[in-house]
CSV table of C-alpha atoms in Angstrom, one decimal:
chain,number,residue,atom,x,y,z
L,764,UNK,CA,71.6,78.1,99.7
L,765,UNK,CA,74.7,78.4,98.1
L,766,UNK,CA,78.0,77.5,99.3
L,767,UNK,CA,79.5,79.8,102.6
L,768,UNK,CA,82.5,82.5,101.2
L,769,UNK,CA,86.0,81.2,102.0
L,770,UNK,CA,88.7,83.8,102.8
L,771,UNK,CA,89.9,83.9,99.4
L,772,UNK,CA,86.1,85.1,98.4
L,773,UNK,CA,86.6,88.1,101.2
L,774,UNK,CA,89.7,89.3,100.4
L,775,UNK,CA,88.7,89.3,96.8
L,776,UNK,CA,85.5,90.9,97.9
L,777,UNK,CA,87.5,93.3,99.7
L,778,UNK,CA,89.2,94.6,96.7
L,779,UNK,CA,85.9,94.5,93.7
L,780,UNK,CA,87.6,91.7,92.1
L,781,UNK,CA,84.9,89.1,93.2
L,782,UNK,CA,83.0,87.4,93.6
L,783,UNK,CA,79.7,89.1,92.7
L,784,UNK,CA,76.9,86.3,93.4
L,785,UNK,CA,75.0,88.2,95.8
L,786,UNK,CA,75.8,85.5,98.4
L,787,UNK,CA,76.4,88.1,101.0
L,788,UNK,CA,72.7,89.7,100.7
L,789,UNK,CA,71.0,85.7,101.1
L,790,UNK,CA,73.7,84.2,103.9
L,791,UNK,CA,73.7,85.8,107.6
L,792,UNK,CA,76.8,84.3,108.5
L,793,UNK,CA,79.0,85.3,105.6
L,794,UNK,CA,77.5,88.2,106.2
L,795,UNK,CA,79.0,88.8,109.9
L,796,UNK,CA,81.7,87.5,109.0
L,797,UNK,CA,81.9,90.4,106.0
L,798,UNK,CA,81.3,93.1,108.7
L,799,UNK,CA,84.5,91.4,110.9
L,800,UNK,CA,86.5,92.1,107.6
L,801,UNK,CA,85.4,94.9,107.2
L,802,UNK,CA,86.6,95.6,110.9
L,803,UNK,CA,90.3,94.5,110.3
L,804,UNK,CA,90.4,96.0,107.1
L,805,UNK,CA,89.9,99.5,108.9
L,806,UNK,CA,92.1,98.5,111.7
L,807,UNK,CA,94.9,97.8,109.0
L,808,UNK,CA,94.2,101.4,107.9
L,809,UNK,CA,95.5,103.1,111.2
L,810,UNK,CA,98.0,105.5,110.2
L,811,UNK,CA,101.3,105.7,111.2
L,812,UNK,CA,101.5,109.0,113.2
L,813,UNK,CA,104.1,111.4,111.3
L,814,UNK,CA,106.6,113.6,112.8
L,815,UNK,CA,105.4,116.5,113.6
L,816,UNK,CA,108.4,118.6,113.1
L,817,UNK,CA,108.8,116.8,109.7
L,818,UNK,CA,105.4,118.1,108.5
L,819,UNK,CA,105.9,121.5,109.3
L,820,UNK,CA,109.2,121.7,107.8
L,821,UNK,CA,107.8,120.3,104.7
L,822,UNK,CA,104.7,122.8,104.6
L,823,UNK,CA,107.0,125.7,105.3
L,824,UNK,CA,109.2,124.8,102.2
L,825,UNK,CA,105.9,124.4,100.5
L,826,UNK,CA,104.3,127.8,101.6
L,827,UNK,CA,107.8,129.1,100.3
L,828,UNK,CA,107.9,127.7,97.5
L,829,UNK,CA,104.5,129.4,96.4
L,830,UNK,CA,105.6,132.8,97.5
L,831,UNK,CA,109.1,132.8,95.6
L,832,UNK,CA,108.2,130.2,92.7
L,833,UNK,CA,110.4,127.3,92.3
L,834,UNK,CA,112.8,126.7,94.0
L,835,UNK,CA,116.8,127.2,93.9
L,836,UNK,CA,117.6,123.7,94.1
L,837,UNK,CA,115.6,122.6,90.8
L,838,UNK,CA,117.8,125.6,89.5
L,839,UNK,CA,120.9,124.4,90.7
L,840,UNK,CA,119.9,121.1,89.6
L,841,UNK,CA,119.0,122.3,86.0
L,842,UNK,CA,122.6,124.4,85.7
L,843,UNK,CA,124.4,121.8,87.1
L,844,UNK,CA,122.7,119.4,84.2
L,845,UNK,CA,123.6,122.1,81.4
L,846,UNK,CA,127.2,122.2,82.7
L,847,UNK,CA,127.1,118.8,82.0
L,848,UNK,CA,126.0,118.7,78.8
L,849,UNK,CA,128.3,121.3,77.7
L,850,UNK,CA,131.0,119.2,79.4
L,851,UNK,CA,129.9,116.5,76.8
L,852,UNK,CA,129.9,118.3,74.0
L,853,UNK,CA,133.3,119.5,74.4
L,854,UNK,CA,134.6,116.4,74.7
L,855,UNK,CA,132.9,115.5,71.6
L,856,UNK,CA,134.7,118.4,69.8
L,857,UNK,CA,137.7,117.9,71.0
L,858,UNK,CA,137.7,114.3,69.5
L,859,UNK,CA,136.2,115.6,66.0
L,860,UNK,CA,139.2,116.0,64.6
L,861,UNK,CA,140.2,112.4,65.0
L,862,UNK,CA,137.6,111.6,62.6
L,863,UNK,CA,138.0,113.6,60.3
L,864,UNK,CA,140.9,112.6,57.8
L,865,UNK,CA,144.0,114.4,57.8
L,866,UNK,CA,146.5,115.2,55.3
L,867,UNK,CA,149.2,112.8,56.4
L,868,UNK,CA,146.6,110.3,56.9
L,869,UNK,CA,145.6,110.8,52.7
L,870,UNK,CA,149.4,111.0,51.2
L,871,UNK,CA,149.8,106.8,53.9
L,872,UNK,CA,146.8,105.9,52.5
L,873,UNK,CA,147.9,107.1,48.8
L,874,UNK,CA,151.2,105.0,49.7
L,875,UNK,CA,149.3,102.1,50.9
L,876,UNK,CA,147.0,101.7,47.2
L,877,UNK,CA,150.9,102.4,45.4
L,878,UNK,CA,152.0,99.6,47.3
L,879,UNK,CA,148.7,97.2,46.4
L,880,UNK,CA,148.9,98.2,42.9
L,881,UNK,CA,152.5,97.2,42.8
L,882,UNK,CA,152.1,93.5,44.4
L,883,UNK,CA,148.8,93.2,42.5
L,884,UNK,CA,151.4,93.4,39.5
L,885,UNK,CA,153.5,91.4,40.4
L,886,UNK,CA,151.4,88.7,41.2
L,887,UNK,CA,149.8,89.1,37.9
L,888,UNK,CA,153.0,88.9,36.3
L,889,UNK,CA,153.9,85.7,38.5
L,890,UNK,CA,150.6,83.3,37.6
L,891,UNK,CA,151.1,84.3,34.0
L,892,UNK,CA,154.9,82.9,34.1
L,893,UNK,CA,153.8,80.1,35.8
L,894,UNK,CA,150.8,79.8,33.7
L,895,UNK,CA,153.0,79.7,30.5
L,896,UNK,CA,155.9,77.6,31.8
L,897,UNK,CA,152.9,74.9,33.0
L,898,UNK,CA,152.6,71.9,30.8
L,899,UNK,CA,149.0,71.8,29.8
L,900,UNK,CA,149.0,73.0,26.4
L,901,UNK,CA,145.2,74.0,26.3
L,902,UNK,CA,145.1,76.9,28.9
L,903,UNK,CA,148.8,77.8,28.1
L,904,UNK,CA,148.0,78.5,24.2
L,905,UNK,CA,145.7,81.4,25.0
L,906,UNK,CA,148.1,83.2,27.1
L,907,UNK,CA,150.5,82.6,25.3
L,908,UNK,CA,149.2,83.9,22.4
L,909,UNK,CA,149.2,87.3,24.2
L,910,UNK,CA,153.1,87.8,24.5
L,911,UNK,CA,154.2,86.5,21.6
L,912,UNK,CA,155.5,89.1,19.2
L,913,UNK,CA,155.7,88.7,15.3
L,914,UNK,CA,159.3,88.4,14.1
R,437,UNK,CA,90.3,133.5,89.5
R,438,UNK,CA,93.2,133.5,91.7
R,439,UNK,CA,94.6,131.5,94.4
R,440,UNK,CA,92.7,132.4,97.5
R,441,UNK,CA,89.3,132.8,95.6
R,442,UNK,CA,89.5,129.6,93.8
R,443,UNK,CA,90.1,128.0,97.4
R,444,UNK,CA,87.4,129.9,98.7
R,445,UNK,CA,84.7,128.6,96.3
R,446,UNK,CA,85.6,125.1,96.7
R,447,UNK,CA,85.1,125.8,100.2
R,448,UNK,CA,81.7,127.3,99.9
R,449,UNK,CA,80.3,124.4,97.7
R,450,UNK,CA,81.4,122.2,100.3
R,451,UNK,CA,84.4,120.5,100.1
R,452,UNK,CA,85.7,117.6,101.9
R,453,UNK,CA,88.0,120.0,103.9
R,454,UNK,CA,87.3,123.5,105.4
R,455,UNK,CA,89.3,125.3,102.6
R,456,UNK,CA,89.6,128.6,104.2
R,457,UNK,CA,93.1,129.4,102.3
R,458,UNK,CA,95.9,127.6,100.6
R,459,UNK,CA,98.1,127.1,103.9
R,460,UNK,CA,94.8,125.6,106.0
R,461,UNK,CA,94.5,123.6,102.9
R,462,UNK,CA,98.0,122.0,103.0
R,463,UNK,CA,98.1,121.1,106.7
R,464,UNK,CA,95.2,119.6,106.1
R,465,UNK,CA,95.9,117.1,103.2
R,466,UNK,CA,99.5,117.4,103.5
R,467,UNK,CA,99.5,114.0,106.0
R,468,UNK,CA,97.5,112.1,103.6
R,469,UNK,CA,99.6,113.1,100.3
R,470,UNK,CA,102.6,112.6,101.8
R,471,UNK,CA,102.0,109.5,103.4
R,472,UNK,CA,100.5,108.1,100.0
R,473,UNK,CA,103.8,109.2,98.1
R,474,UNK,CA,105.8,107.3,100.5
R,475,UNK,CA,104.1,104.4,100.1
R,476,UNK,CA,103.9,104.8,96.1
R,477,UNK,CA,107.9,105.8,96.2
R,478,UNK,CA,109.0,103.4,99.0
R,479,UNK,CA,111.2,106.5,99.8
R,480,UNK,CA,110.6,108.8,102.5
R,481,UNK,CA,113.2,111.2,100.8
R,482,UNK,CA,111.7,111.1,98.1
R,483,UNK,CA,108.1,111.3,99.2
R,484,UNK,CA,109.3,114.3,100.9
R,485,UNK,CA,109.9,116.3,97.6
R,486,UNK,CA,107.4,114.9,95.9
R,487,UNK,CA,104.8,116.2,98.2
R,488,UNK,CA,106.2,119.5,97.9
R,489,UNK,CA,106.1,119.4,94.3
R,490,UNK,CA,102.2,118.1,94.3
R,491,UNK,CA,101.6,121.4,96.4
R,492,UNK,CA,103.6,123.3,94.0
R,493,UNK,CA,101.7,121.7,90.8
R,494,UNK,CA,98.1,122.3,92.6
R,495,UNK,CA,99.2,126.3,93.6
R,496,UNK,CA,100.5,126.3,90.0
R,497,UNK,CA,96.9,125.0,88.6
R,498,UNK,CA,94.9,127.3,90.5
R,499,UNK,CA,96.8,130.3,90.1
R,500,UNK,CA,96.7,129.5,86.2
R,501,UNK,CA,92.6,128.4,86.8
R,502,UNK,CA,90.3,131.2,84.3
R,503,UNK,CA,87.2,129.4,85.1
R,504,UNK,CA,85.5,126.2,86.0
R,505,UNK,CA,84.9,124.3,89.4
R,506,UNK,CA,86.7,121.7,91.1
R,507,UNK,CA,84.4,119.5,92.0
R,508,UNK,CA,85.9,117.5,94.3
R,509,UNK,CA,89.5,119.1,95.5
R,510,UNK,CA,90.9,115.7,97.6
R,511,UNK,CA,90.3,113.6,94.1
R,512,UNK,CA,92.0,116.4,92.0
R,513,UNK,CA,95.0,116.7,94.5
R,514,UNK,CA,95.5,112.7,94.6
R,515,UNK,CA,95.5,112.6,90.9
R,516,UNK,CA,98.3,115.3,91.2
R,517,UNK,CA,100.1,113.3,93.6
R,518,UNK,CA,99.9,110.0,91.9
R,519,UNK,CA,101.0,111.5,88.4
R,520,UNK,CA,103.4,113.2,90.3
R,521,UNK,CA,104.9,109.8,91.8
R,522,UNK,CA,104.6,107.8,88.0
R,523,UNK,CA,106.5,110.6,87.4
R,524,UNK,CA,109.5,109.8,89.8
R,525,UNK,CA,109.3,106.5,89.5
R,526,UNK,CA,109.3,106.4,85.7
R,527,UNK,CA,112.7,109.0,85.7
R,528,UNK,CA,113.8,106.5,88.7
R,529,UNK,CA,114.6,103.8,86.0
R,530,UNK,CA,117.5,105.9,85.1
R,531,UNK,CA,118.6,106.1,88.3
R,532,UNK,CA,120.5,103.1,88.8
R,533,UNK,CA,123.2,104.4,90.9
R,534,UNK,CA,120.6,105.9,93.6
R,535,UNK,CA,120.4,104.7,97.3
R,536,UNK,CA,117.6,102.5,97.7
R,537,UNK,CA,116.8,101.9,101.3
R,538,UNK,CA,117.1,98.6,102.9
R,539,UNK,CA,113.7,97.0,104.6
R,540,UNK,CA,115.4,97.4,108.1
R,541,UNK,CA,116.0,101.2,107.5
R,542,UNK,CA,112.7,101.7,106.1
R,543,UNK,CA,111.7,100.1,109.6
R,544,UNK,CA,113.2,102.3,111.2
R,545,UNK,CA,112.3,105.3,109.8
R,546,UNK,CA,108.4,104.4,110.2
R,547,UNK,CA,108.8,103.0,113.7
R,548,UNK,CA,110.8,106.4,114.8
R,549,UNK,CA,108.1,108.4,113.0
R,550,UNK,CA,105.6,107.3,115.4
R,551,UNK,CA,105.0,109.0,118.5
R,552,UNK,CA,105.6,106.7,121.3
R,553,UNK,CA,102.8,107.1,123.3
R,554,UNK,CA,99.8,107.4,124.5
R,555,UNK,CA,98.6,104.1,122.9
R,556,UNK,CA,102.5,103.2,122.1
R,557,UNK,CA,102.0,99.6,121.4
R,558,UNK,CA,99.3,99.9,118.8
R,559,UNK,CA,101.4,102.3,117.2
R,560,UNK,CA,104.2,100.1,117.0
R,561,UNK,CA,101.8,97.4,115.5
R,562,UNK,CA,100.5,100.2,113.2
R,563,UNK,CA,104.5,100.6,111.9
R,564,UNK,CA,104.5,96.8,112.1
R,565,UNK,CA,101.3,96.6,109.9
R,566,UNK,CA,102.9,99.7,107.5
R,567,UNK,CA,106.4,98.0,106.9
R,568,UNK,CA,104.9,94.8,106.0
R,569,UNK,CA,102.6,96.3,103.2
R,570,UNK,CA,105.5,98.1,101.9
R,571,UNK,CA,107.2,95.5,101.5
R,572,UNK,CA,104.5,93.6,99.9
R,573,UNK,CA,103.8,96.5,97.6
R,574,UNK,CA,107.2,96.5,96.2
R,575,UNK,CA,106.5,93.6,93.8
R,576,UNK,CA,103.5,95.5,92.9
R,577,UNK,CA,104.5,97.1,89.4
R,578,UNK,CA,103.9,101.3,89.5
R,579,UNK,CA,100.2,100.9,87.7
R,580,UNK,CA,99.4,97.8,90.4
R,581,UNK,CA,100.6,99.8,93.4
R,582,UNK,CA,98.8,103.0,92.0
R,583,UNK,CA,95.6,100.7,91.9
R,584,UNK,CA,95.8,98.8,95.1
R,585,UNK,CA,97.3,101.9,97.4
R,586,UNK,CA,94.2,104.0,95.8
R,587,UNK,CA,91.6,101.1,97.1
R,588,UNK,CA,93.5,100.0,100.5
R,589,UNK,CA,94.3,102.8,102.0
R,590,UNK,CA,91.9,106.0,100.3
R,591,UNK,CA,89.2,102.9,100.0
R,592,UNK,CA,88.4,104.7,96.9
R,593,UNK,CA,85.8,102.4,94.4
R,594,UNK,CA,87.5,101.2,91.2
R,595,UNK,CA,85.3,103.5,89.1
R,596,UNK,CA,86.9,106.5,91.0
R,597,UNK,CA,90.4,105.1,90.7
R,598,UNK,CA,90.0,104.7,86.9
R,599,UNK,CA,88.6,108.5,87.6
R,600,UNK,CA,91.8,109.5,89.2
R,601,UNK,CA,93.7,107.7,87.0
R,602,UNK,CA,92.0,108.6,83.7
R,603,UNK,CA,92.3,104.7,82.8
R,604,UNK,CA,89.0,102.4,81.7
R,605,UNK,CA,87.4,101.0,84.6
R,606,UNK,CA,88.4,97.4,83.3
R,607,UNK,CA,91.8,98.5,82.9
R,608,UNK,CA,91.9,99.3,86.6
R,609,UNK,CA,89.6,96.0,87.7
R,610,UNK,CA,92.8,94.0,85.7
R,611,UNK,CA,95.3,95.5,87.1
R,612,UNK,CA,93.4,95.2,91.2
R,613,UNK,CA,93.1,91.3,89.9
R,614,UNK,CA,96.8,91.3,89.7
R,615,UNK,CA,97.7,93.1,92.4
R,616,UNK,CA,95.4,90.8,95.0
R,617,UNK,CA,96.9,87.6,93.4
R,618,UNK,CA,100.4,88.6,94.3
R,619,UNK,CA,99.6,90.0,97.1
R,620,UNK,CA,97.3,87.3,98.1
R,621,UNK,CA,99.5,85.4,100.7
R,622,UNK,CA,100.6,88.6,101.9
R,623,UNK,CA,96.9,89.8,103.0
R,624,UNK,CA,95.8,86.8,104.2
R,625,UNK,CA,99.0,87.0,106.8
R,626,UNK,CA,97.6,90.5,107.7
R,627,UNK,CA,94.6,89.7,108.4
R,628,UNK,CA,95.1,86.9,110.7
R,629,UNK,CA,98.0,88.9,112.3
R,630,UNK,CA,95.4,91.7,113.2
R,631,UNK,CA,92.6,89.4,114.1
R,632,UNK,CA,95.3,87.9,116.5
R,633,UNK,CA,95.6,91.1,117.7
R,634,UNK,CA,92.1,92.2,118.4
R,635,UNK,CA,91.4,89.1,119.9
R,636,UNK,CA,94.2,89.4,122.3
């Protein structure tokens, strides 16, 4: 004879998770002691008793419900959501033209490459001066060579 | 087929309640929907619309039904209901800001929703026995509590759970497996707790 079920094996059994050995069908005590689970099982089962007044509130919304479709509040709920969105939206559009670029922005950013293009020359002109007025001969010669004009 | 015949045939091939029209049919499966939203939701709020919207979906079905039977009604309403609660609880994610009821509140509500008398005390133990589950069930995940609420409290086999759920039967056997193991420690104090009590 196998070994009896432990609790574990009950509650398990209780749910179909396990286990399945057939002990149950070979074992008279295990299988009392099943029937007493099966006892407190249905005793954990007893229903809290609802409100009655609660019930009958709900099935007369219910019964409404099916005699004038669905009901206001999903409406109110569904209006209230596109008010919403539109809200969003128009808050969106209102910002849009903070993206977009404006004409004042163009003619400061046209300043702003003026500006670059005029210290990018300069420091051009700068290493070259110091380039020439360096004394290594080598990487002098070849700059040099550019500004020097024929007599 | 409309509404009242649809009902009608499912009460002449003998349904599991006396379907004599849509109203008879609510008040009687309305207790057991709505509690099995509460406990899938955790919300009795919430439970409340979500029943209504269960009735709503079935009337809906019917009305739209052109042919076919509905073998067996209480199945097809609690797959209604427990799509219906994935539902809520899938949109509830988003709902971050929402109230979420505290365990004390919650038992509360189910010791005030029980009538007081005749047999007062094991109704108190019953609300005792209800809030303790709940709270249990709340580390369930939604597929878990689905599962384990299907087989505790409907004691619905697995096969019919995967049924109800349209989800392979091994699927649903996983998910039970999980559900007992976290759960495990839980039961076992419920158990002795109502043993204690029966003894008594």
């Amino acid at each position: 004879m196998s070994k009896h079920w432990t609790d574990e094996d009950f509650l398990n059994h209780l749910y179909e998770v396990g286990p399945g050995d057939g002990h149950l069908e070979s074992c008279l005590e295990c299988r009392a002691r099943w029937e007493q689970w099966l006892k407190l099982r249905r005793f954990t089962l007893n229903p809290p008793t609802l409100d009655p007044g609660l019930l009958a509130r709900q099935r007369e919304q219910i019964l409404a419900r099916t005699q004038h479709g669905e009901s206001t509040g999903r409406g109110k709920r569904w209006a209230l959501a596109a008010a919403l969105a539109g809200a969003v939206l128009f808050a969106l559009l209102a910002r849009a033209p903070n993206l977009v670029p404006s004409p004042e922005n163009d003619s400061e950013r046209m300043l702003l490459s003026k500006a670059d293009a005029q210290l990018a020359d300069a420091q051009l002109m700068s290493d070259v001066y110091h380039s020439v007025y360096q004394s290594e001969p080598g990487a002098v010669e070849a700059v040099q060579g550019l500004f020097e004009v024929d007599p | 087929m409309g509404v009242m015949a649809e009902l009608a045939a499912m009460s002449n091939r003998g349904a599991t309640a006396p379907v004599l029209d849509f109203a008879v049919w609510v008040k009687a499966e309305q207790p057991r929907i709505f509690l099995l939203c509460r406990r899938m939701l955790r919300d009795g709020e919430e439970a409340d619309a979500a029943t209504q919207d269960v009735f709503w979906k079935a009337f809906k079905a019917l009305q739209n039904r052109e042919e076919g039977v509905i073998s067996d009604p209480g199945r097809w309403l609690t797959r209604i209901a427990v799509n219906t609660c994935l539902d809520r609880l899938r949109s509830r994610r988003w709902q971050f800001w929402r109230k979420r009821l505290e365990p004390s509140e919650e038992a509360w509500i189910l010791t005030m929703s029980a009538v007081q008398e005749p047999n007062a005390e094991d109704q108190i133990f019953a609300a005792e026995i209800e809030r303790s589950l709940a709270q249990a069930l709340s580390r369930l995940s939604d597929r878990q509590r689905a599962v384990f609420t299907l087989k505790h409290y409907e004691n619905r086999t697995l096969e019919e759970i995967a049924e109800i759920l349209e989800l392979d039967a091994g699927t649903v056997k996983a998910h039970m497996s999980r559900a007992v193991a976290k759960l495990r420690e839980d039961l076992k104090d419920l158990y002795q707790a109502v043993a204690k009590r029966r003894t008594i």
